[in-house]
Amino acid sequence: MPSRSVLGDGNHTSVAMFVLLGLLDQAELQLILFPVFLGTYLITLIWNLGLIILIRMDSHLQTPMYFFLSFLSFIDICYSSSISPRILSDFLKTEKTISFIACATQNFVLAWMGASECCLLTAMAYDRYVAIGSPLQYSAIMAPSLCWRMVAGVYGSGFFISFVQTVACFNLYYCGPNVIRHFFCDIPQIIPLSCSDPFISQLVLFLAALFVGFGSFLVIIFSYVFIAVSILKVASFEGCVKAFKTCGSHLAAVTLFYGTVFSVYMHHSSQHSTKQDKVLSVVYTILIPMVNPLIYSLRNTEIKEALKRVLKKAVHLPQKHSIWAGSILKRKAGVKTLRPSVDLSN
């Protein structure tokens, strides 16, 4: 651990490791929660990967809505993978330490995926607005080229925001204490540990939350205002119900994500709120990535029908292969039995 001088006050040891307090203090409860979190992580991977594969395989799901949904599943996989393996390993450790570089890397991935999810949910809200407000021009407006540009903008914006936040935070000087009162490297918990002036880092964090968090949320709200106006213009009650169903899954995902995130980061810190923050953080870092595929799949008839078609193809494929192999064997057997008769006739 190198030492350096800070403001001429003498030599101070720079922090090379952080200590995570973890989710719980009781070792017995940690061992009980280990299989629960392991199962949750595996289910998250299976459901999100399965949804991505299903969307790619079925031609009926080649629409902008499911195109964006596949990238949302990819974000959920990355988000959960940056948290869950660390929690699982910490459950089995008495001393939960993480290196400075590993902490910065985890924070970078989390901030990247979090900002990208905010932007992607905004893009999905715009997609629903176009689908309901301009159904006849939907295919022309939401062309594949525009969808790809929107996805590139989503990931590019998230990368830039995360990079700026991570550099601003971890470029500060840390000389101790090095205890993070959380189970992952969260910037609001790390910046107060700095020995240098955190004003610039706090300003960057505030601007990122303002423009990405609140900005995307306001765009989503305005999109749903226009969606509601468009739905109310529909004459039939059945048409209104059908239009609301197309937005229900996205609205539920937005409410769950922004509700938990705002609950964590929009109040003053205290001992009680720190424990509450950990519980809410589990929701948006562990549970939401697992629940999102269910939200979009359980009451979605298109995904259910696509799953039936894929399973039907998977069942019939071995039968077709066996029939094809059997026909080849019969042809070979027929050739072998015909050759002696030809030779005898000669």
CSV table of C-alpha atoms in Angstrom, one decimal:
chain,number,residue,atom,x,y,z
A,1,MET,CA,0.0,0.0,0.0
A,2,PRO,CA,1.8,3.1,-1.2
A,3,SER,CA,2.0,6.3,0.7
A,4,ARG,CA,1.9,9.9,-0.5
A,5,SER,CA,1.7,13.4,0.9
A,6,VAL,CA,-1.6,15.2,1.2
A,7,LEU,CA,-1.7,19.0,1.4
A,8,GLY,CA,1.6,19.0,3.2
A,9,ASP,CA,0.1,17.4,6.3
A,10,GLY,CA,2.5,14.5,6.2
A,11,ASN,CA,2.5,11.1,4.8
A,12,HIS,CA,-0.8,9.3,4.6
A,13,THR,CA,-1.4,5.7,3.4
A,14,SER,CA,-3.6,5.4,0.4
A,15,VAL,CA,-6.3,2.8,0.4
A,16,ALA,CA,-5.7,-0.3,-1.7
A,17,MET,CA,-8.6,-2.3,-0.4
A,18,PHE,CA,-12.2,-1.6,0.7
A,19,VAL,CA,-14.1,-3.6,3.3
A,20,LEU,CA,-17.7,-4.4,2.5
A,21,LEU,CA,-20.0,-4.8,5.5
A,22,GLY,CA,-22.2,-7.1,3.5
A,23,LEU,CA,-25.9,-7.7,3.5
A,24,LEU,CA,-26.2,-9.3,7.0
A,25,ASP,CA,-24.0,-9.5,10.1
A,26,GLN,CA,-25.2,-13.0,11.2
A,27,ALA,CA,-23.1,-15.8,9.7
A,28,GLU,CA,-25.9,-18.3,10.2
A,29,LEU,CA,-28.3,-16.3,8.1
A,30,GLN,CA,-25.7,-15.8,5.4
A,31,LEU,CA,-25.4,-19.5,5.0
A,32,ILE,CA,-29.2,-19.8,4.8
A,33,LEU,CA,-29.4,-17.1,2.2
A,34,PHE,CA,-26.6,-18.5,0.0
A,35,PRO,CA,-28.8,-21.1,-1.8
A,36,VAL,CA,-31.6,-18.6,-2.1
A,37,PHE,CA,-29.4,-16.0,-3.9
A,38,LEU,CA,-27.7,-18.8,-5.9
A,39,GLY,CA,-31.1,-20.0,-7.1
A,40,THR,CA,-32.2,-16.5,-7.9
A,41,TYR,CA,-29.1,-15.8,-9.9
A,42,LEU,CA,-29.4,-19.0,-11.9
A,43,ILE,CA,-33.1,-18.3,-12.6
A,44,THR,CA,-32.2,-14.8,-13.8
A,45,LEU,CA,-29.6,-16.2,-16.2
A,46,ILE,CA,-31.9,-18.9,-17.5
A,47,TRP,CA,-35.0,-16.8,-18.0
A,48,ASN,CA,-33.2,-13.8,-19.6
A,49,LEU,CA,-31.1,-16.0,-21.9
A,50,GLY,CA,-34.1,-18.0,-22.8
A,51,LEU,CA,-36.1,-14.9,-23.6
A,52,ILE,CA,-33.2,-13.6,-25.8
A,53,ILE,CA,-32.9,-16.9,-27.7
A,54,LEU,CA,-36.7,-17.2,-28.1
A,55,ILE,CA,-36.9,-13.7,-29.6
A,56,ARG,CA,-34.0,-14.4,-32.0
A,57,MET,CA,-35.4,-17.8,-33.1
A,58,ASP,CA,-39.1,-16.9,-33.7
A,59,SER,CA,-39.9,-14.8,-36.7
A,60,HIS,CA,-43.2,-13.6,-35.2
A,61,LEU,CA,-41.2,-11.7,-32.5
A,62,GLN,CA,-39.1,-9.7,-34.9
A,63,THR,CA,-40.7,-6.4,-34.0
A,64,PRO,CA,-39.2,-3.3,-32.3
A,65,MET,CA,-40.9,-4.1,-29.0
A,66,TYR,CA,-39.2,-7.5,-28.6
A,67,PHE,CA,-36.0,-6.2,-30.2
A,68,PHE,CA,-35.7,-3.7,-27.3
A,69,LEU,CA,-36.9,-6.4,-24.8
A,70,SER,CA,-34.0,-8.7,-25.8
A,71,PHE,CA,-31.5,-5.9,-25.0
A,72,LEU,CA,-33.3,-5.3,-21.7
A,73,SER,CA,-32.7,-8.9,-20.8
A,74,PHE,CA,-29.0,-8.5,-21.8
A,75,ILE,CA,-28.7,-5.5,-19.4
A,76,ASP,CA,-30.4,-7.5,-16.6
A,77,ILE,CA,-27.9,-10.4,-17.1
A,78,CYS,CA,-24.9,-8.0,-16.9
A,79,TYR,CA,-26.4,-6.1,-14.0
A,80,SER,CA,-27.1,-9.2,-12.0
A,81,SER,CA,-23.7,-10.8,-12.9
A,82,SER,CA,-21.8,-7.7,-11.6
A,83,ILE,CA,-23.5,-8.2,-8.1
A,84,SER,CA,-24.6,-11.8,-7.5
A,85,PRO,CA,-21.2,-13.6,-7.7
A,86,ARG,CA,-19.6,-11.1,-5.3
A,87,ILE,CA,-22.5,-11.5,-2.8
A,88,LEU,CA,-22.3,-15.3,-3.1
A,89,SER,CA,-18.6,-15.4,-2.4
A,90,ASP,CA,-19.0,-12.9,0.5
A,91,PHE,CA,-21.6,-15.1,2.1
A,92,LEU,CA,-18.8,-17.7,2.6
A,93,LYS,CA,-16.2,-15.2,3.9
A,94,THR,CA,-15.6,-13.7,7.3
A,95,GLU,CA,-13.7,-10.7,5.9
A,96,LYS,CA,-15.4,-9.2,2.9
A,97,THR,CA,-12.6,-7.2,1.1
A,98,ILE,CA,-12.5,-5.9,-2.4
A,99,SER,CA,-9.6,-4.3,-4.2
A,100,PHE,CA,-9.6,-0.7,-5.3
A,101,ILE,CA,-9.6,-1.7,-9.0
A,102,ALA,CA,-12.3,-4.4,-8.5
A,103,CYS,CA,-14.4,-1.9,-6.7
A,104,ALA,CA,-14.0,0.6,-9.5
A,105,THR,CA,-14.8,-2.0,-12.2
A,106,GLN,CA,-17.9,-3.2,-10.4
A,107,ASN,CA,-19.1,0.4,-10.0
A,108,PHE,CA,-18.4,1.1,-13.7
A,109,VAL,CA,-20.5,-1.9,-14.9
A,110,LEU,CA,-23.3,-1.1,-12.5
A,111,ALA,CA,-23.5,2.5,-13.5
A,112,TRP,CA,-23.2,1.6,-17.2
A,113,MET,CA,-26.0,-0.9,-17.0
A,114,GLY,CA,-28.2,1.3,-14.7
A,115,ALA,CA,-27.9,4.3,-17.0
A,116,SER,CA,-28.5,2.1,-20.1
A,117,GLU,CA,-31.6,0.6,-18.5
A,118,CYS,CA,-33.0,4.1,-17.9
A,119,CYS,CA,-32.4,5.1,-21.5
A,120,LEU,CA,-33.7,1.8,-22.8
A,121,LEU,CA,-37.0,2.0,-20.8
A,122,THR,CA,-37.4,5.5,-22.4
A,123,ALA,CA,-36.8,4.1,-25.9
A,124,MET,CA,-39.4,1.4,-25.2
A,125,ALA,CA,-41.9,4.1,-24.0
A,126,TYR,CA,-41.4,5.9,-27.3
A,127,ASP,CA,-42.0,2.7,-29.2
A,128,ARG,CA,-45.3,2.1,-27.4
A,129,TYR,CA,-46.3,5.7,-28.1
A,130,VAL,CA,-45.7,5.3,-31.8
A,131,ALA,CA,-47.5,1.9,-31.8
A,132,ILE,CA,-50.6,3.4,-30.3
A,133,GLY,CA,-50.5,7.0,-31.5
A,134,SER,CA,-49.5,6.3,-35.1
A,135,PRO,CA,-50.3,2.6,-35.8
A,136,LEU,CA,-50.4,3.0,-39.6
A,137,GLN,CA,-47.0,4.6,-39.8
A,138,TYR,CA,-45.5,2.4,-37.1
A,139,SER,CA,-43.5,0.2,-39.4
A,140,ALA,CA,-42.1,3.1,-41.3
A,141,ILE,CA,-41.2,5.1,-38.2
A,142,MET,CA,-39.7,2.3,-36.1
A,143,ALA,CA,-37.6,1.0,-39.0
A,144,PRO,CA,-34.8,-1.4,-38.1
A,145,SER,CA,-32.1,1.2,-38.8
A,146,LEU,CA,-33.7,3.6,-36.2
A,147,CYS,CA,-34.0,0.8,-33.6
A,148,TRP,CA,-30.3,-0.1,-34.0
A,149,ARG,CA,-29.4,3.6,-33.7
A,150,MET,CA,-31.5,3.9,-30.6
A,151,VAL,CA,-29.8,0.9,-29.0
A,152,ALA,CA,-26.4,2.2,-29.9
A,153,GLY,CA,-27.4,5.5,-28.3
A,154,VAL,CA,-28.6,3.7,-25.2
A,155,TYR,CA,-25.4,1.8,-24.6
A,156,GLY,CA,-23.2,4.7,-25.7
A,157,SER,CA,-24.9,7.1,-23.4
A,158,GLY,CA,-24.7,4.7,-20.5
A,159,PHE,CA,-21.0,4.0,-21.2
A,160,PHE,CA,-20.1,7.7,-21.2
A,161,ILE,CA,-22.1,8.5,-18.1
A,162,SER,CA,-20.6,5.6,-16.2
A,163,PHE,CA,-17.1,6.4,-17.3
A,164,VAL,CA,-17.3,10.0,-16.2
A,165,GLN,CA,-18.9,9.0,-12.8
A,166,THR,CA,-16.3,6.3,-12.2
A,167,VAL,CA,-13.3,8.5,-13.0
A,168,ALA,CA,-14.7,11.4,-10.9
A,169,CYS,CA,-15.2,9.1,-7.9
A,170,PHE,CA,-12.2,6.9,-8.0
A,171,ASN,CA,-9.8,9.7,-8.9
A,172,LEU,CA,-10.3,11.1,-5.4
A,173,TYR,CA,-7.7,10.3,-2.8
A,174,TYR,CA,-8.7,7.7,-0.2
A,175,CYS,CA,-6.5,7.5,2.9
A,176,GLY,CA,-9.0,5.8,5.3
A,177,PRO,CA,-11.5,4.8,6.6
A,178,ASN,CA,-12.1,2.1,4.0
A,179,VAL,CA,-15.3,0.5,5.2
A,180,ILE,CA,-18.3,0.6,2.7
A,181,ARG,CA,-21.6,0.2,4.5
A,182,HIS,CA,-23.1,-1.8,1.8
A,183,PHE,CA,-22.8,-5.2,0.0
A,184,PHE,CA,-21.5,-3.7,-3.3
A,185,CYS,CA,-19.5,-0.6,-4.4
A,186,ASP,CA,-22.1,2.1,-4.4
A,187,ILE,CA,-20.8,5.6,-5.3
A,188,PRO,CA,-22.9,7.5,-2.6
A,189,GLN,CA,-21.3,5.2,0.0
A,190,ILE,CA,-17.7,5.6,-1.4
A,191,ILE,CA,-17.4,9.3,-2.0
A,192,PRO,CA,-17.8,10.2,1.8
A,193,LEU,CA,-14.7,8.0,2.5
A,194,SER,CA,-12.5,10.3,0.4
A,195,CYS,CA,-9.8,12.5,2.1
A,196,SER,CA,-9.9,15.1,-0.7
A,197,ASP,CA,-12.6,17.6,-1.7
A,198,PRO,CA,-15.5,15.6,-3.2
A,199,PHE,CA,-17.3,18.6,-4.6
A,200,ILE,CA,-16.6,17.7,-8.3
A,201,SER,CA,-17.5,14.1,-7.8
A,202,GLN,CA,-20.7,15.0,-6.1
A,203,LEU,CA,-21.6,17.5,-8.8
A,204,VAL,CA,-21.0,14.9,-11.5
A,205,LEU,CA,-23.1,12.4,-9.6
A,206,PHE,CA,-25.9,14.9,-9.2
A,207,LEU,CA,-25.9,15.9,-12.9
A,208,ALA,CA,-25.9,12.3,-14.0
A,209,ALA,CA,-28.9,11.5,-11.7
A,210,LEU,CA,-30.7,14.7,-12.9
A,211,PHE,CA,-30.3,14.2,-16.6
A,212,VAL,CA,-30.4,10.4,-16.8
A,213,GLY,CA,-32.5,9.4,-13.9
A,214,PHE,CA,-35.1,12.2,-13.7
A,215,GLY,CA,-34.7,13.1,-17.4
A,216,SER,CA,-35.6,9.7,-18.6
A,217,PHE,CA,-38.4,9.3,-16.1
A,218,LEU,CA,-40.0,12.6,-17.2
A,219,VAL,CA,-39.8,11.5,-20.9
A,220,ILE,CA,-41.5,8.3,-19.9
A,221,ILE,CA,-44.2,10.2,-18.1
A,222,PHE,CA,-44.8,12.5,-21.0
A,223,SER,CA,-44.9,9.5,-23.4
A,224,TYR,CA,-47.6,7.9,-21.3
A,225,VAL,CA,-49.6,11.1,-21.2
A,226,PHE,CA,-49.6,11.1,-25.0
A,227,ILE,CA,-50.4,7.4,-25.0
A,228,ALA,CA,-53.4,8.0,-22.6
A,229,VAL,CA,-54.7,10.8,-24.9
A,230,SER,CA,-54.4,8.5,-27.9
A,231,ILE,CA,-56.1,5.6,-26.1
A,232,LEU,CA,-59.0,7.8,-25.1
A,233,LYS,CA,-59.6,8.7,-28.7
A,234,VAL,CA,-60.3,5.1,-29.5
A,235,ALA,CA,-64.1,4.6,-29.8
A,236,SER,CA,-64.5,1.0,-28.7
A,237,PHE,CA,-64.0,-0.2,-25.2
A,238,GLU,CA,-62.3,-3.4,-26.5
A,239,GLY,CA,-59.8,-1.1,-28.4
A,240,CYS,CA,-59.0,0.7,-25.2
A,241,VAL,CA,-58.4,-2.5,-23.3
A,242,LYS,CA,-56.2,-3.9,-26.0
A,243,ALA,CA,-54.1,-0.7,-26.1
A,244,PHE,CA,-53.7,-0.6,-22.3
A,245,LYS,CA,-52.5,-4.3,-22.4
A,246,THR,CA,-49.7,-3.4,-24.8
A,247,CYS,CA,-48.4,-0.9,-22.3
A,248,GLY,CA,-49.1,-2.8,-19.1
A,249,SER,CA,-45.8,-4.8,-18.9
A,250,HIS,CA,-43.6,-1.9,-19.7
A,251,LEU,CA,-45.4,0.3,-17.2
A,252,ALA,CA,-45.0,-2.3,-14.5
A,253,ALA,CA,-41.3,-2.6,-15.2
A,254,VAL,CA,-40.9,1.2,-15.1
A,255,THR,CA,-42.8,1.5,-11.8
A,256,LEU,CA,-40.8,-1.3,-10.1
A,257,PHE,CA,-37.4,0.0,-11.3
A,258,TYR,CA,-37.8,3.7,-10.7
A,259,GLY,CA,-39.8,3.1,-7.5
A,260,THR,CA,-37.0,1.2,-5.8
A,261,VAL,CA,-34.2,3.4,-7.2
A,262,PHE,CA,-35.9,6.6,-6.1
A,263,SER,CA,-36.6,5.1,-2.6
A,264,VAL,CA,-32.9,4.3,-2.1
A,265,TYR,CA,-31.4,7.5,-3.3
A,266,MET,CA,-33.9,10.2,-2.4
A,267,HIS,CA,-33.7,10.4,1.4
A,268,HIS,CA,-31.3,11.4,4.2
A,269,SER,CA,-29.0,8.6,5.4
A,270,SER,CA,-29.5,7.1,8.9
A,271,GLN,CA,-28.9,3.8,10.6
A,272,HIS,CA,-32.5,2.7,9.9
A,273,SER,CA,-32.4,3.9,6.3
A,274,THR,CA,-29.1,2.1,5.7
A,275,LYS,CA,-30.7,-1.3,6.5
A,276,GLN,CA,-33.7,-0.3,4.4
A,277,ASP,CA,-31.4,0.7,1.6
A,278,LYS,CA,-29.8,-2.7,1.6
A,279,VAL,CA,-33.2,-4.4,1.3
A,280,LEU,CA,-34.3,-2.1,-1.5
A,281,SER,CA,-31.0,-2.5,-3.2
A,282,VAL,CA,-31.5,-6.2,-3.3
A,283,VAL,CA,-34.8,-5.6,-5.1
A,284,TYR,CA,-33.4,-3.5,-7.9
A,285,THR,CA,-30.1,-5.3,-8.3
A,286,ILE,CA,-31.1,-9.0,-7.7
A,287,LEU,CA,-34.9,-9.3,-7.9
A,288,ILE,CA,-35.8,-7.0,-10.8
A,289,PRO,CA,-33.4,-8.7,-13.3
A,290,MET,CA,-35.2,-11.9,-12.4
A,291,VAL,CA,-38.7,-10.5,-12.5
A,292,ASN,CA,-38.5,-8.5,-15.7
A,293,PRO,CA,-38.8,-11.6,-18.0
A,294,LEU,CA,-41.8,-12.7,-16.1
A,295,ILE,CA,-43.5,-9.3,-16.3
A,296,TYR,CA,-43.2,-9.4,-20.1
A,297,SER,CA,-44.0,-13.1,-20.5
A,298,LEU,CA,-46.7,-14.2,-18.1
A,299,ARG,CA,-49.6,-12.4,-19.7
A,300,ASN,CA,-48.1,-12.1,-23.2
A,301,THR,CA,-49.9,-14.3,-25.7
A,302,GLU,CA,-47.3,-13.7,-28.4
A,303,ILE,CA,-44.4,-15.0,-26.3
A,304,LYS,CA,-46.5,-18.0,-25.2
A,305,GLU,CA,-47.3,-18.8,-28.8
A,306,ALA,CA,-43.7,-18.4,-29.8
A,307,LEU,CA,-42.6,-20.7,-27.0
A,308,LYS,CA,-45.1,-23.3,-28.2
A,309,ARG,CA,-43.8,-23.1,-31.8
A,310,VAL,CA,-40.2,-23.4,-30.7
A,311,LEU,CA,-41.0,-26.4,-28.5
A,312,LYS,CA,-43.0,-28.0,-31.3
A,313,LYS,CA,-40.1,-27.6,-33.7
A,314,ALA,CA,-37.7,-29.0,-31.1
A,315,VAL,CA,-40.0,-32.1,-30.6
A,316,HIS,CA,-40.5,-32.7,-34.3
A,317,LEU,CA,-36.8,-32.2,-35.2
A,318,PRO,CA,-35.6,-35.6,-33.8
A,319,GLN,CA,-38.5,-37.3,-35.5
A,320,LYS,CA,-37.6,-35.8,-38.8
A,321,HIS,CA,-34.0,-36.7,-38.3
A,322,SER,CA,-34.9,-40.3,-37.5
A,323,ILE,CA,-37.1,-40.6,-40.5
A,324,TRP,CA,-34.4,-39.1,-42.7
A,325,ALA,CA,-31.8,-41.5,-41.3
A,326,GLY,CA,-34.2,-44.4,-41.7
A,327,SER,CA,-34.8,-43.6,-45.4
A,328,ILE,CA,-31.1,-43.4,-46.1
A,329,LEU,CA,-30.6,-46.8,-44.4
A,330,LYS,CA,-33.4,-48.3,-46.5
A,331,ARG,CA,-31.9,-46.9,-49.7
A,332,LYS,CA,-28.5,-48.4,-48.8
A,333,ALA,CA,-30.1,-51.7,-48.0
A,334,GLY,CA,-32.0,-51.7,-51.3
A,335,VAL,CA,-28.8,-51.1,-53.2
A,336,LYS,CA,-27.1,-54.0,-51.5
A,337,THR,CA,-29.9,-56.4,-52.3
A,338,LEU,CA,-30.1,-55.4,-56.0
A,339,ARG,CA,-26.5,-55.8,-56.8
A,340,PRO,CA,-26.3,-59.6,-56.5
A,341,SER,CA,-29.3,-60.0,-58.8
A,342,VAL,CA,-27.7,-57.9,-61.5
A,343,ASP,CA,-24.5,-59.9,-61.3
A,344,LEU,CA,-26.4,-63.2,-61.5
A,345,SER,CA,-28.3,-62.1,-64.6
A,346,ASN,CA,-25.1,-61.4,-66.4
